[in-house]
Every structure is written in C-alpha cells, then in structure tokens.
CSV table of C-alpha atoms in Angstrom, one decimal:
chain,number,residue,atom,x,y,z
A,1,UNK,CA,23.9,47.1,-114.2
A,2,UNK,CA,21.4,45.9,-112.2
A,3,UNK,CA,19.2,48.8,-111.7
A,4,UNK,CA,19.3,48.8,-115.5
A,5,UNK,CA,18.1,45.8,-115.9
A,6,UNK,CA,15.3,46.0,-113.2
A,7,UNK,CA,14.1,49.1,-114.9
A,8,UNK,CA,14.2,47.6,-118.4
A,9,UNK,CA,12.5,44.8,-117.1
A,10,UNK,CA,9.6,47.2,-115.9
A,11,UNK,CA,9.5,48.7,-119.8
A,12,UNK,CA,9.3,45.1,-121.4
A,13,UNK,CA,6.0,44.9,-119.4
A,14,UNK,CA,4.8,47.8,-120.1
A,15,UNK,CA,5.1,47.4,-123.9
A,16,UNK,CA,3.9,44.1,-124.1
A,17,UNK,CA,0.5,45.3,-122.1
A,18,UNK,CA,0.3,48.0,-124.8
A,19,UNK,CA,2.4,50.9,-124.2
A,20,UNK,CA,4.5,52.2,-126.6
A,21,UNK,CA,8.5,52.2,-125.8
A,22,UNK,CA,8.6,55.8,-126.0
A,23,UNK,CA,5.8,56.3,-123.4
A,24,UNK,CA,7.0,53.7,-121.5
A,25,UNK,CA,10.8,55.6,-121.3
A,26,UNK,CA,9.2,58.7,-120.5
A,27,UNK,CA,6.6,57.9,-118.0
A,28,UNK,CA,9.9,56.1,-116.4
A,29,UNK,CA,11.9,59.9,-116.5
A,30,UNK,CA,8.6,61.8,-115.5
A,31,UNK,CA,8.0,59.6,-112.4
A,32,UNK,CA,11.8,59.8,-111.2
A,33,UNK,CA,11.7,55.9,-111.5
A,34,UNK,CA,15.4,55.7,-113.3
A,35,UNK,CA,18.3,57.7,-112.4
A,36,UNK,CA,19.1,60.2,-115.1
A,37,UNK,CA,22.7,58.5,-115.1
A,38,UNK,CA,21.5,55.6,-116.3
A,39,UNK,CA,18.7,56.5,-118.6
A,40,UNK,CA,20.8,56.0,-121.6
A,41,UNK,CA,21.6,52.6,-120.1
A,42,UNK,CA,17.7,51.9,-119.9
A,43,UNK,CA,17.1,53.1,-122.9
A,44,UNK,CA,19.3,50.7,-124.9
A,45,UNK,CA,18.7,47.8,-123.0
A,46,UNK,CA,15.2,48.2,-123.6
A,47,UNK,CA,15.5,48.8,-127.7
A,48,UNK,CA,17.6,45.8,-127.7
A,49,UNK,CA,14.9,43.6,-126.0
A,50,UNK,CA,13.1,44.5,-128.1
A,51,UNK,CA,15.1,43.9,-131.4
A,52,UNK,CA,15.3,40.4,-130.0
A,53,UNK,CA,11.3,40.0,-128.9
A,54,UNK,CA,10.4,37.1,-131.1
A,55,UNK,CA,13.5,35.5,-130.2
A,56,UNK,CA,13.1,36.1,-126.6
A,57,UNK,CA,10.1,34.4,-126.3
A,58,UNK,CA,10.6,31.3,-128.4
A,59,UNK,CA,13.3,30.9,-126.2
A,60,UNK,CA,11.3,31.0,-122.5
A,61,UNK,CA,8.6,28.4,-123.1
A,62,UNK,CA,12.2,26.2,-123.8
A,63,UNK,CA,13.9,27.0,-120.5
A,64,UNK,CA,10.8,27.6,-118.2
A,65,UNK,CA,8.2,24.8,-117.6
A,66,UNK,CA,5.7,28.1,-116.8
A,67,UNK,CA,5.3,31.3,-117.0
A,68,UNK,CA,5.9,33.3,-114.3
A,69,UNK,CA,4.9,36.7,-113.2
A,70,UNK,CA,5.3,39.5,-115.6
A,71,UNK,CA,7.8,41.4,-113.9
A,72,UNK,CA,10.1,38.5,-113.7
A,73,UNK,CA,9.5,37.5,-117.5
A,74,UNK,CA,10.3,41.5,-118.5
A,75,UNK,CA,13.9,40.5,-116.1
A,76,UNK,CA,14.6,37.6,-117.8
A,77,UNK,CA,13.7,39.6,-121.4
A,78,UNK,CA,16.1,42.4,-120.4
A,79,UNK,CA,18.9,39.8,-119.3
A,80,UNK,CA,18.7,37.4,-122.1
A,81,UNK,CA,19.0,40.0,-124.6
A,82,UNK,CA,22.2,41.0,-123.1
A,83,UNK,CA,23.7,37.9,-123.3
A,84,UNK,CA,22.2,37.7,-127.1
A,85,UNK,CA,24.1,40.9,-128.0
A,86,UNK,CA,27.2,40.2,-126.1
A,87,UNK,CA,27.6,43.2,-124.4
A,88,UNK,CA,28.5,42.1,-121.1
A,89,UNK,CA,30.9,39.1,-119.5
A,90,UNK,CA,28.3,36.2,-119.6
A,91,UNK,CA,28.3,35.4,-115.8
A,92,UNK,CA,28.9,38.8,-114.6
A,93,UNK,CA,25.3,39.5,-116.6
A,94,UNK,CA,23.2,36.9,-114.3
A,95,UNK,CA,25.5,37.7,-111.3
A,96,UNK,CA,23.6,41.6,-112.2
A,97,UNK,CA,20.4,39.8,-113.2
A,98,UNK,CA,20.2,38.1,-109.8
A,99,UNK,CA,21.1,41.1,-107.9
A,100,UNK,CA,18.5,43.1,-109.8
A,101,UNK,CA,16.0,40.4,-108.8
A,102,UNK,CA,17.1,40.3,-105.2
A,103,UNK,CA,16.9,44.5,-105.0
A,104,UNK,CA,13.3,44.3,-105.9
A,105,UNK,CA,11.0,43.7,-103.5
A,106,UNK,CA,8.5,41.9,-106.1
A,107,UNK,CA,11.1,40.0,-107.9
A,108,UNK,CA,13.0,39.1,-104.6
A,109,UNK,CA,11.4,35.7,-104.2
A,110,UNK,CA,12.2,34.7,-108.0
A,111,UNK,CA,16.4,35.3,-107.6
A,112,UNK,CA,17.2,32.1,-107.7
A,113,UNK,CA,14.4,30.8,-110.6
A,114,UNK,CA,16.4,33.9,-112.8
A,115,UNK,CA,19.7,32.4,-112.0
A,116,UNK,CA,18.5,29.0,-112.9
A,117,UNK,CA,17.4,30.1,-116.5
A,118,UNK,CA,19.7,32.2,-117.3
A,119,UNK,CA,22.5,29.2,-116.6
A,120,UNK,CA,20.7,26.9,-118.4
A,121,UNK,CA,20.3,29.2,-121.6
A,122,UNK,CA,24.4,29.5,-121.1
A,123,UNK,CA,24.3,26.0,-121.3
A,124,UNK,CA,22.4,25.2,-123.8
A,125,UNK,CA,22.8,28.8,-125.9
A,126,UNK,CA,24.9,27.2,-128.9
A,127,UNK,CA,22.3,24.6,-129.8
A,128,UNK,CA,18.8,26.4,-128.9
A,129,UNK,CA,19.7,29.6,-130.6
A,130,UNK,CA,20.1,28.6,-134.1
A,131,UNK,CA,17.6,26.6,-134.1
A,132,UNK,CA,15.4,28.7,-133.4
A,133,UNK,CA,16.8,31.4,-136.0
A,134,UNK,CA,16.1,29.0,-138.8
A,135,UNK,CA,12.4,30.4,-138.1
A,136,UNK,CA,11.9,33.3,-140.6
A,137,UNK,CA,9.6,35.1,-138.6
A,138,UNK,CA,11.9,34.8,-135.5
A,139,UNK,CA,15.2,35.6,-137.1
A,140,UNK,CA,13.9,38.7,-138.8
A,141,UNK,CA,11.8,39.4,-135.4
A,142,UNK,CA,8.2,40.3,-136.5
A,143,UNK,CA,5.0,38.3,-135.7
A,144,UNK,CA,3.9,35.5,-138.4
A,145,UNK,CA,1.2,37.5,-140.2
A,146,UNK,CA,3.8,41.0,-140.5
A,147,UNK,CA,5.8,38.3,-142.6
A,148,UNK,CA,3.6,36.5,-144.4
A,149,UNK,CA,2.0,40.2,-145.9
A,150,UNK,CA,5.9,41.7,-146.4
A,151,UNK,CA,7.0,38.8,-148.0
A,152,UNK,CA,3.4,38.4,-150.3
A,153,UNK,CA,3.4,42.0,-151.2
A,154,UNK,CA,7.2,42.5,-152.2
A,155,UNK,CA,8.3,39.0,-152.7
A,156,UNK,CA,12.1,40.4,-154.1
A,157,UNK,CA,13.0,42.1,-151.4
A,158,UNK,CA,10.8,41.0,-147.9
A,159,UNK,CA,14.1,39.8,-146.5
A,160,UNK,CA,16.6,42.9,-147.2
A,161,UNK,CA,13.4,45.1,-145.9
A,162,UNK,CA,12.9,43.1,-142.5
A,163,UNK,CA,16.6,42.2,-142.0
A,164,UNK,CA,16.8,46.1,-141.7
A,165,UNK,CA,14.8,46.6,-139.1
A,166,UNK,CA,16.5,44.7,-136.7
A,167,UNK,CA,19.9,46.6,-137.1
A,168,UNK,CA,19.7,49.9,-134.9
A,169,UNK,CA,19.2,52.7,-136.9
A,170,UNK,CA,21.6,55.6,-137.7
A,171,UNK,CA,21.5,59.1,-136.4
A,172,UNK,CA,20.1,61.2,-139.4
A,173,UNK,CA,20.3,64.9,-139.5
A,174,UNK,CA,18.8,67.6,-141.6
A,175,UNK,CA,21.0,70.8,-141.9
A,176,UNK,CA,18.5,73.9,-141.6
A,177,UNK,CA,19.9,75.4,-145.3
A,178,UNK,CA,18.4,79.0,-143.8
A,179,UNK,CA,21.4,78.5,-141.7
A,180,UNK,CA,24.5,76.4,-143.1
A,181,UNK,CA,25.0,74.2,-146.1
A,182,UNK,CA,25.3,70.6,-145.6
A,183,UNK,CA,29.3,71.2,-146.9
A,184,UNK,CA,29.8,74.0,-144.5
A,185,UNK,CA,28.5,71.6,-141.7
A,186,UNK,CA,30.5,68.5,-142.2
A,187,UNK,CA,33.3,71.1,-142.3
A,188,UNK,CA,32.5,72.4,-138.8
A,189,UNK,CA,31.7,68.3,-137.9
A,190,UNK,CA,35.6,67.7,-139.1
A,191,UNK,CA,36.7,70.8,-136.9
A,192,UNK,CA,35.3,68.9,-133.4
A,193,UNK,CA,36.6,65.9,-134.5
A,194,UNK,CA,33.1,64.2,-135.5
A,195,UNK,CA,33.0,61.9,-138.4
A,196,UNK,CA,29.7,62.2,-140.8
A,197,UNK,CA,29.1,61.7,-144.0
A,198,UNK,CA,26.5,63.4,-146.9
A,199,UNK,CA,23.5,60.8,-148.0
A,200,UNK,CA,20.9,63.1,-149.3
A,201,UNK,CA,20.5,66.6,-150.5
A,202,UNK,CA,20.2,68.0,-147.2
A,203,UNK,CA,21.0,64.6,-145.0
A,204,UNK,CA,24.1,64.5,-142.7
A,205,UNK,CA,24.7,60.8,-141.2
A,206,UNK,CA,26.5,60.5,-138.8
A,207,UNK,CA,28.7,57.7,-137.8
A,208,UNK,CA,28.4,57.6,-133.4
A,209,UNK,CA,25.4,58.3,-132.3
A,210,UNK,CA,25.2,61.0,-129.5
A,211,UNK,CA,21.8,62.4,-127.3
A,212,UNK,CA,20.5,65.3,-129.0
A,213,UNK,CA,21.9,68.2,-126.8
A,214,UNK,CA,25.5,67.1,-127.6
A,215,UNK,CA,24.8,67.2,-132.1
A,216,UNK,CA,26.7,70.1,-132.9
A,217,UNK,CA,24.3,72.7,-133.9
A,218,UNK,CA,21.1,71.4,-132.9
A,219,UNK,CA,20.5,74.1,-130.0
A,220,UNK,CA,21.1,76.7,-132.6
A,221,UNK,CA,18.7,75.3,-134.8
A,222,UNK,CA,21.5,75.0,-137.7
A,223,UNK,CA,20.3,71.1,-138.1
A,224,UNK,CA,17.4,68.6,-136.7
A,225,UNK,CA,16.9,64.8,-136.5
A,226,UNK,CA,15.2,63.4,-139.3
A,227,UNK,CA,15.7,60.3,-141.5
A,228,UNK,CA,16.9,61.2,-145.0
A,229,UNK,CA,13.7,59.3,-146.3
A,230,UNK,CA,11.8,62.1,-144.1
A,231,UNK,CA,13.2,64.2,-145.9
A,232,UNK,CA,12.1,63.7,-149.5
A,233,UNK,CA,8.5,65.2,-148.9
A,234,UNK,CA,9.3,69.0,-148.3
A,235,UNK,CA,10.8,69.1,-151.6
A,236,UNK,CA,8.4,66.9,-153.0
A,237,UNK,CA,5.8,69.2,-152.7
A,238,UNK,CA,7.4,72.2,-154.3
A,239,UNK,CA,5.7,74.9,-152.4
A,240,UNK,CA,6.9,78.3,-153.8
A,241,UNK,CA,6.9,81.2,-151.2
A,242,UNK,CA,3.2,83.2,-150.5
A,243,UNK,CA,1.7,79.4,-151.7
A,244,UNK,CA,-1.0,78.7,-148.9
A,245,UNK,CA,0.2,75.1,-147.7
A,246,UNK,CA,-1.4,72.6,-145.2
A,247,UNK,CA,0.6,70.3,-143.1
A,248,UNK,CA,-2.2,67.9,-141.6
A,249,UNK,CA,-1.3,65.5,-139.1
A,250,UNK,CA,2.0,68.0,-138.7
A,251,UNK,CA,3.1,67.0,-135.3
A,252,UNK,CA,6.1,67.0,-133.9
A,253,UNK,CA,6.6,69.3,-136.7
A,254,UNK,CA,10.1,67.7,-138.4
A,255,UNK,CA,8.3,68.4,-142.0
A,256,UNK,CA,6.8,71.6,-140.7
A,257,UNK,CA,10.2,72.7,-140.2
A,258,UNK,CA,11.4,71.9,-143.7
A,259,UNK,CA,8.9,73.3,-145.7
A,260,UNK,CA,9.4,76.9,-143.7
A,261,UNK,CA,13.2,76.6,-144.6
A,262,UNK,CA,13.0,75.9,-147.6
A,263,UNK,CA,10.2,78.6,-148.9
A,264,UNK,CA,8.3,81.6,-147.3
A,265,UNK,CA,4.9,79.8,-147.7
A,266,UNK,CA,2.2,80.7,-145.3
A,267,UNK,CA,1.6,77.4,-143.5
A,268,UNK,CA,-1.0,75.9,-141.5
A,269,UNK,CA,0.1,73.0,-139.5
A,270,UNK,CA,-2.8,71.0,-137.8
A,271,UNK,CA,-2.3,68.6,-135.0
A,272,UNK,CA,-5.2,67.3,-132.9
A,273,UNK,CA,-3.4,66.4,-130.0
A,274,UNK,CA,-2.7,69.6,-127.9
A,275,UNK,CA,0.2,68.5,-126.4
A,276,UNK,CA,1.9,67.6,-129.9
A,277,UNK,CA,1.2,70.6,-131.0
A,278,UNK,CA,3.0,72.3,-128.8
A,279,UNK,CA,6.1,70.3,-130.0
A,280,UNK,CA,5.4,72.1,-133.2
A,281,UNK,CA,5.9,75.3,-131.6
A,282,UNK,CA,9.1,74.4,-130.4
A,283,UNK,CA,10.8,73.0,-133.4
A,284,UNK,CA,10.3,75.9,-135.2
A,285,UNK,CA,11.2,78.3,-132.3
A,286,UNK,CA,14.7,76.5,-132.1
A,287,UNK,CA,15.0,76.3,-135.9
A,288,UNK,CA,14.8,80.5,-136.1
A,289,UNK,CA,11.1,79.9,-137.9
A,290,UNK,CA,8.4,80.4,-135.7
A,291,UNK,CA,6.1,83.9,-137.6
A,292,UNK,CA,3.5,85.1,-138.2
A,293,UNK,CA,3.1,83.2,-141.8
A,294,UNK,CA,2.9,79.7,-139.9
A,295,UNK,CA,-0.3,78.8,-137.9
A,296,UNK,CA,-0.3,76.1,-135.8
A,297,UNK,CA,-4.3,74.7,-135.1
A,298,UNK,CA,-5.2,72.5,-133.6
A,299,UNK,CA,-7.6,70.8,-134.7
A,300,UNK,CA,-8.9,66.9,-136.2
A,301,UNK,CA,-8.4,67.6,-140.1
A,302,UNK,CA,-10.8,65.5,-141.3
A,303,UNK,CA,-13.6,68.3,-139.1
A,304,UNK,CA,-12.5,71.2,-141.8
A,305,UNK,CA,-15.0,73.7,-140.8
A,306,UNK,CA,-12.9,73.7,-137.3
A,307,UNK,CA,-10.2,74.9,-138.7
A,308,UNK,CA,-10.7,76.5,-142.9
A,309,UNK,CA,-11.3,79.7,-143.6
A,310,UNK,CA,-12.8,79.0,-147.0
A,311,UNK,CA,-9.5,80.2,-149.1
A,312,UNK,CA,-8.0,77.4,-150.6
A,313,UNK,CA,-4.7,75.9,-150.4
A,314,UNK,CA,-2.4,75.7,-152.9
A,315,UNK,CA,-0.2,72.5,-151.5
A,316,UNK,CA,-1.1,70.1,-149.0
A,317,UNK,CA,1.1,67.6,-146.7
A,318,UNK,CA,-1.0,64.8,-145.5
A,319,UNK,CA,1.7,62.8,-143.4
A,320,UNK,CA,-1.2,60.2,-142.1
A,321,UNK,CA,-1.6,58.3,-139.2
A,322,UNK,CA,-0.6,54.5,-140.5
A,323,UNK,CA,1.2,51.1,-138.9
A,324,UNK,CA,4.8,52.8,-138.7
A,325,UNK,CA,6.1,49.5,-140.6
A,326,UNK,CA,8.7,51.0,-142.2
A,327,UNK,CA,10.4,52.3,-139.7
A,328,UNK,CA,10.2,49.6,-137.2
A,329,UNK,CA,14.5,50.0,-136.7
A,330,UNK,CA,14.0,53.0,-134.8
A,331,UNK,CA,10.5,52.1,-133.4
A,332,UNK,CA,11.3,48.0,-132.6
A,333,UNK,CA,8.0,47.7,-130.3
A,334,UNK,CA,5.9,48.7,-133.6
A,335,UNK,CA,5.5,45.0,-134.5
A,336,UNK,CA,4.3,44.0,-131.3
A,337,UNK,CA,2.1,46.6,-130.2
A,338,UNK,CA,0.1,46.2,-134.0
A,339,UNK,CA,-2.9,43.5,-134.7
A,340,UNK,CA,-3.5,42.9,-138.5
A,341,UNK,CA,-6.6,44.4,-138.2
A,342,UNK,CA,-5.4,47.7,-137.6
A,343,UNK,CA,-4.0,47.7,-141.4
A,344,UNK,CA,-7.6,47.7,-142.6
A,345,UNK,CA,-8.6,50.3,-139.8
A,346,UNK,CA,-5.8,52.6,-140.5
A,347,UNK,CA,-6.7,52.6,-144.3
A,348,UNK,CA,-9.6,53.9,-143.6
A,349,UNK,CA,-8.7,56.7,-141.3
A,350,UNK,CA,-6.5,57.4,-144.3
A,351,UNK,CA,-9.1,57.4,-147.0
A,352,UNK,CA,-11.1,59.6,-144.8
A,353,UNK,CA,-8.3,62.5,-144.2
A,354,UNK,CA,-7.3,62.2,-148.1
A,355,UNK,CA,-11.5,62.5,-148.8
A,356,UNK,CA,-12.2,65.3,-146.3
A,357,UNK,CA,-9.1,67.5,-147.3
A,358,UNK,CA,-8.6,67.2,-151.3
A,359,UNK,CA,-12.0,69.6,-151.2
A,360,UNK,CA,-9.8,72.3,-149.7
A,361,UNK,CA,-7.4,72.2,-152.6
A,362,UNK,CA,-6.9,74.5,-155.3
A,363,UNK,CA,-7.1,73.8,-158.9
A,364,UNK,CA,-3.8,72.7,-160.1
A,365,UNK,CA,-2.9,72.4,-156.7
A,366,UNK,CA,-1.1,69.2,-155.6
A,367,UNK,CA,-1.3,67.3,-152.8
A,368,UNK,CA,1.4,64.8,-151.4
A,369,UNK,CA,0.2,61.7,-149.6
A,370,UNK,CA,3.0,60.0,-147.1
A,371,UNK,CA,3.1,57.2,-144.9
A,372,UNK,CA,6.1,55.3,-142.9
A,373,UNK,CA,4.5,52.3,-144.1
A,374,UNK,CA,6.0,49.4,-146.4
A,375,UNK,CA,2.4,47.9,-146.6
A,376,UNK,CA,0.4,48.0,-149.6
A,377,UNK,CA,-2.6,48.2,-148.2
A,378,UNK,CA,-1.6,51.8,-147.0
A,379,UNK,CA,0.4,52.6,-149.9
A,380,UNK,CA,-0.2,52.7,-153.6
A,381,UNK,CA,-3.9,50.9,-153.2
A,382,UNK,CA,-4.4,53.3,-151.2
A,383,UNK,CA,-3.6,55.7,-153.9
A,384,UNK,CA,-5.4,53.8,-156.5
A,385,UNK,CA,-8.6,53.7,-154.5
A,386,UNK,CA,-8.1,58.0,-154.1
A,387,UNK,CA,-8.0,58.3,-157.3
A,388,UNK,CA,-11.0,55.9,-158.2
A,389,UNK,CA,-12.9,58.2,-155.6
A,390,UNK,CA,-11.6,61.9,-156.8
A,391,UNK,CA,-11.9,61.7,-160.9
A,392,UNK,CA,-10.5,65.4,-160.4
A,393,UNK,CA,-7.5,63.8,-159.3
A,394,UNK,CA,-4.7,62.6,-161.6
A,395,UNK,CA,-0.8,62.0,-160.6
A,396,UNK,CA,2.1,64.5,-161.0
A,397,UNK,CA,5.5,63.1,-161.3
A,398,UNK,CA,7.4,63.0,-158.2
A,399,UNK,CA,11.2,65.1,-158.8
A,400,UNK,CA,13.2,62.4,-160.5
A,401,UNK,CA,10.7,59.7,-161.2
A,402,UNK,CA,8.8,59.1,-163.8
A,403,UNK,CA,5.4,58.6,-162.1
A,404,UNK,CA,3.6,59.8,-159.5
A,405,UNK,CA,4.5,57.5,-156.5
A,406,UNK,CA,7.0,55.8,-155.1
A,407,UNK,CA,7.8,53.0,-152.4
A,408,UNK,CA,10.6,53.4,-150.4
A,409,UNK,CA,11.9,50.1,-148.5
A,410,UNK,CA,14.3,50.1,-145.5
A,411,UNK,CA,17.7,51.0,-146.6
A,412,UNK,CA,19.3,47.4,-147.9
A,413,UNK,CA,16.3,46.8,-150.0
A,414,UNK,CA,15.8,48.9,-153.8
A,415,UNK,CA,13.3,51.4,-154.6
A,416,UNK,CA,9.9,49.5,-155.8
A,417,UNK,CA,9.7,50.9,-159.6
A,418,UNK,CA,7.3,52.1,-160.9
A,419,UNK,CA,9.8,55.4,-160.9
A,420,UNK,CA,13.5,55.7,-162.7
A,421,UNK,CA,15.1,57.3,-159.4
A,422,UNK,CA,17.3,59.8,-159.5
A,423,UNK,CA,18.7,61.8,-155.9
A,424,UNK,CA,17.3,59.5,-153.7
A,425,UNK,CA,19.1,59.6,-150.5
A,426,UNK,CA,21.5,56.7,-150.0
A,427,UNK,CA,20.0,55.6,-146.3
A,428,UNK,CA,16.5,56.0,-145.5
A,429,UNK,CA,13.5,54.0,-143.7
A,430,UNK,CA,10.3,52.8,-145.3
A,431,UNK,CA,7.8,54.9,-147.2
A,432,UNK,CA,5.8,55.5,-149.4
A,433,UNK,CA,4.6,59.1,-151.4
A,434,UNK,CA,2.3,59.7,-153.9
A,435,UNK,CA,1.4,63.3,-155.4
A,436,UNK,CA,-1.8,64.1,-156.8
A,437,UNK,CA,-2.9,67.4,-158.7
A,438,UNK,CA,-6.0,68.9,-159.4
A,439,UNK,CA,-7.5,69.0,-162.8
C-alpha cells in the first residue's frame, strides 16, 4: 500500500498544477513510474482523492499550522482520503502512509510530520468532519463559484445533480447491434456469471466494474464503453444510409462508432489532434467498421476549406469542446482543473464551430448540437444565441420530446422540461442536445 500511496501522492500534484487525471495516470504507465500490478490500485486511490478534494483541503489548514511541500501535501491527500472512505484498518493506513514517506527519498524527512497529522485527524475525525460537511460547497465537492452557478441556474435540482458526481460512476456499455442485441448480450453476461442490467435502448450497465480487456465482448467489438446519455445522439440525429454525415470534434470516436452501426452513412469524422484521431481509427477497426465510407481528417473544423469538398452534408454531429460539468463522476478533477472564465471562453469556441459549420449543411438538413455540460451558458443560451445568429435555422423535435432540446442532469436529478420524455435511458451523466434544421 505504500507504493500506492506514494504514487497517488505524485498524481494529486500533478493535477492540482494543471494536469488532467487521465494524463497524469498515463504519463505515470508510459514512464514505468507504477508497477503495472498496482495501477488499478493507483488509479482508485487517486479518483477517490479526488472525490474528496474540497474536503481534503478544508481539512489541512485545520491540522497543519503550514503548508508544506507539495509532494508531502499530495501524501497526506492520498492518505486522508483513505481513511475518509474507509477502505483500510485506520492505523495500518498511516503505519503505510509513513512507510511510503520514509521510501521516498523527498518525503523521507517529512515521516514523522505525516504520522503526526494523520493521528491527529484520527483524533479529532468525528468532530472536524461534519463540521466541515455542513459547507455545501465542500460536501458536494466543487469550488464556490461551480455551486453558486448550478444551484442559480437549476435551482430544483442543484443538489441531486452535484450529489451525483461524487458517487463513482457505473460501467456503461453500448452493445454494437451490427453484432448482438442487447437481450442476446445480457444472455451471454448470465452464461459467465456477470450480473448487468438493460437502461437504455442499446445501454448494458453493469453491476462490478471490471478493466476493459476483461468486458465480455469488447475485443470482439460486440459492445463499447459509453454512458447511456452518450448514447442518445446517434439516434438523435437520424442519419439514413448513403446521407453524407459530419462528426466534428469526433475523437476518440465513441459516437463515430454508433452512427456507422446503426446506418451505412458515409461519414467524415474530424479531429484536430493527430494523435486522437488515431483513436478513431481504432474504435472502429475493433468494432468490424473501419471502410471505405468513413473518412477520418484531421483537421480544426471551424478551418472548413481544410477539410470540405464543397458537397454538402446532410447531418452533422457537433459534439463541442465545453467544461465537462456533467460528467464530473467519472472525470472528479474537472472541477478543479476549470476557472469560471473558461465558461465564457468555451461558449465562444462553441458559437464559432456551430457558425463556421451550419454553412456546410444541406437544406432540410439537421444538425445536432451536444455538450457534457449542465451549464446554461453552454447549453440552451447557447442554442438560443444560434438561432438568433442563423434565421435559416429553426428546431426539430428531438425523438420523444416535444421540442427541440433537451437538458439532461446527472442521473438522481429529472430531465429539465421543456420536452415530455419518453425512452430516456434510466442512468446517464449530464448533457445537453439541441437539433436544428435548415429551412
């Protein structure tokens, strides 16, 4: 446990100077810094600091007179949010926490300071912690001003919506239907013992969460990871086969994927990051799909004369860069690596895809706006201000709604109306979808 928590500790730091977790975890593996037996190991520790940020660190400025150096903050993250969640015999934590500390050349010097904290939080745990959880922003673990605009722009159901995203999130699937039907897979799920359950048209949860390679099927291609919520904008967008369709902003390719299973549509999929890209290649290799009717370009998509041939496109996926606050459960550093200025900058990287693409469109073509975000900014004033901009733009209903967008919040919390849902999967994170069509 103690490399675990020493490598953790090196994450925390790296995330709270402004690297994502999921770099952070993978520069870790690339450099041969963690043990792959323990990766998994790292990897929860880490989400669970995390999950437990805000608290974390209304907690140190009560046990610490100072701040010390980073690396031994990160420890004392990664230890105290062990002995927040329980998972480990209280003293046999900080016995690990002091080792790890004593192992570590940098940290070495600080062994005893760790075991002095981490006592006194054992000591004084049962009064300091609730206290400290009657804080809004601290008990639902997101900084002041993420509250204060969740809880002003969806004032009946802020709390369900954030109390989500603490929770770890559930292992989603999407069953390829080119390959199985979601009954025929929870069939073959029952035959190796794996309990799942249906909660969406094409949505497979299931109820332990395993690494990818072990998902039954998921080699083959027969089903990928994807939240159910995900999984609403294929469909959405009711491409019918031969349509010319644009995925912008398609990487790694999870809705790529889904529109080339569920129609023969000739596809471009634009990513301006080569790298990315090439994750779109290999989603649809695994899933059976990579041809010759799917072009993968890459390309920025607001530059269209990079990448358009002049013929225009019939349907258009603009899945566009935004804060990610909607699905913060299965991304908890999202909170802290975002300033509330990047709402108003990320709007208007938004405005400026939507404006430079909807030229590309067909008459009585339709194009379907997402975002994993639960802010409004992002969300339907966004759509208002598009179609303020574009008076050849007017809303088509979304399947089962009666109008032409909908907000999705963090399973826990209802669909935002306007819309009478119907086949809305039972699980899902944040977003939000709005389709227009060309008149």
């Amino acid at each position: 446990m103690a490399e675990v928590l020493r490598a953790a500790a090196a994450v925390w730091v790296r995330v709270r100077d402004g690297q994502s977790l999921d770099r952070a975890l993978q520069d870790q593996a690339l450099k041969h810094e963690v043990a792959a037996p323990i990766r998994a190991a790292v990897h929860a520790v880490s989400h669970d600091a995390l999950r437990h940020c805000a608290l974390i660190e209304a907690l140190l400025p009560r046990l610490i007179a100072r701040a010390p150096a980073p690396q031994v903050t990160g420890l004392l993250a990664a230890a105290l949010s062990q002995l927040i969640v329980g998972a480990y015999r209280d003293h046999a934590l900080v016995d690990q926490a002091v080792a790890a500390a004593r192992s570590d050349r940098h940290l070495s010097a600080a062994a005893g300071f760790v075991n002095a904290v981490l006592r006194s939080f054992l000591r004084r745990r049962a009064v300091l912690v609730p206290q400290l959880l009657l804080d809004d922003a601290t008990r639902l673990n997101v900084p002041r001003w993420w509250l204060q605009r969740v809880r002003r722009e969806h004032p009946e159901h802020w709390e369900r919506a954030l109390a989500c995203a603490v929770q770890p999130p559930a292992l989603l699937l999407r069953v390829n239907r080119r390959r199985c039907d979601v009954d025929a897979y929870l069939a073959r799920l029952r035959s190796e013992a794996v309990t799942a359950r249906r909660v969406g048209p094409y949505a497979v949860r299931l109820d332990r969460p395993c690494p990818v390679q072990q998902i039954p099927g998921f080699t083959e291609g027969v089903v990928s990871v994807q939240d159910a919520g995900a999984q609403l904008a294929a469909p959405w967008l009711q491409a019918d086969d031969g349509m010319r369709v644009l995925d912008a902003c398609a990487a790694p390719g999870g809705k790529t994927g889904h529109l080339a299973e569920l129609s023969d549509a000739r596809i471009d999929a634009i990513e301006l990051d080569p790298a990315r890209a090439g994750l779109i290649t290999d989603n649809l290799q695994r899933l059976g799909l990579a041809a010759p009717r799917i072009r993968i370009l890459t390309a920025d998509a607001r530059d269209v004369a990079s990448f358009w041939d002049g013929h225009p496109y019939q349907r258009m996926l603009v899945d566009a860069p935004c804060t990610a606050s909607g699905i913060v459960r299965r991304h908890p550093d999202i909170p802290w690596l975002r300033r509330e200025a990047d709402v108003a900058q990320l709007t208007t990287l938004q405005a400026g895809l939507l404006d430079a693409l909807w030229p590309l469109l067909a008459p009585a073509g339709r194009l379907l706006y997402v975002v994993c975000s639960v802010f409004r900014e992002e969300a339907d004033q966004q759509a208002d201000s598009f179609l303020e901009r574009h008076p050849d733009a007017r809303l088509a209903p979304l399947p089962g709604t009666r109008h032409g967008w909908l907000q999705l919040l963090p399973t826990g919390a209802d669909p935002v109306e306007p819309g009478q849902t119907v086949g809305l999967p039972t699980e899902h994170d944040g977003f939000f979808f709005a389709l227009f069509e060309k008149v």
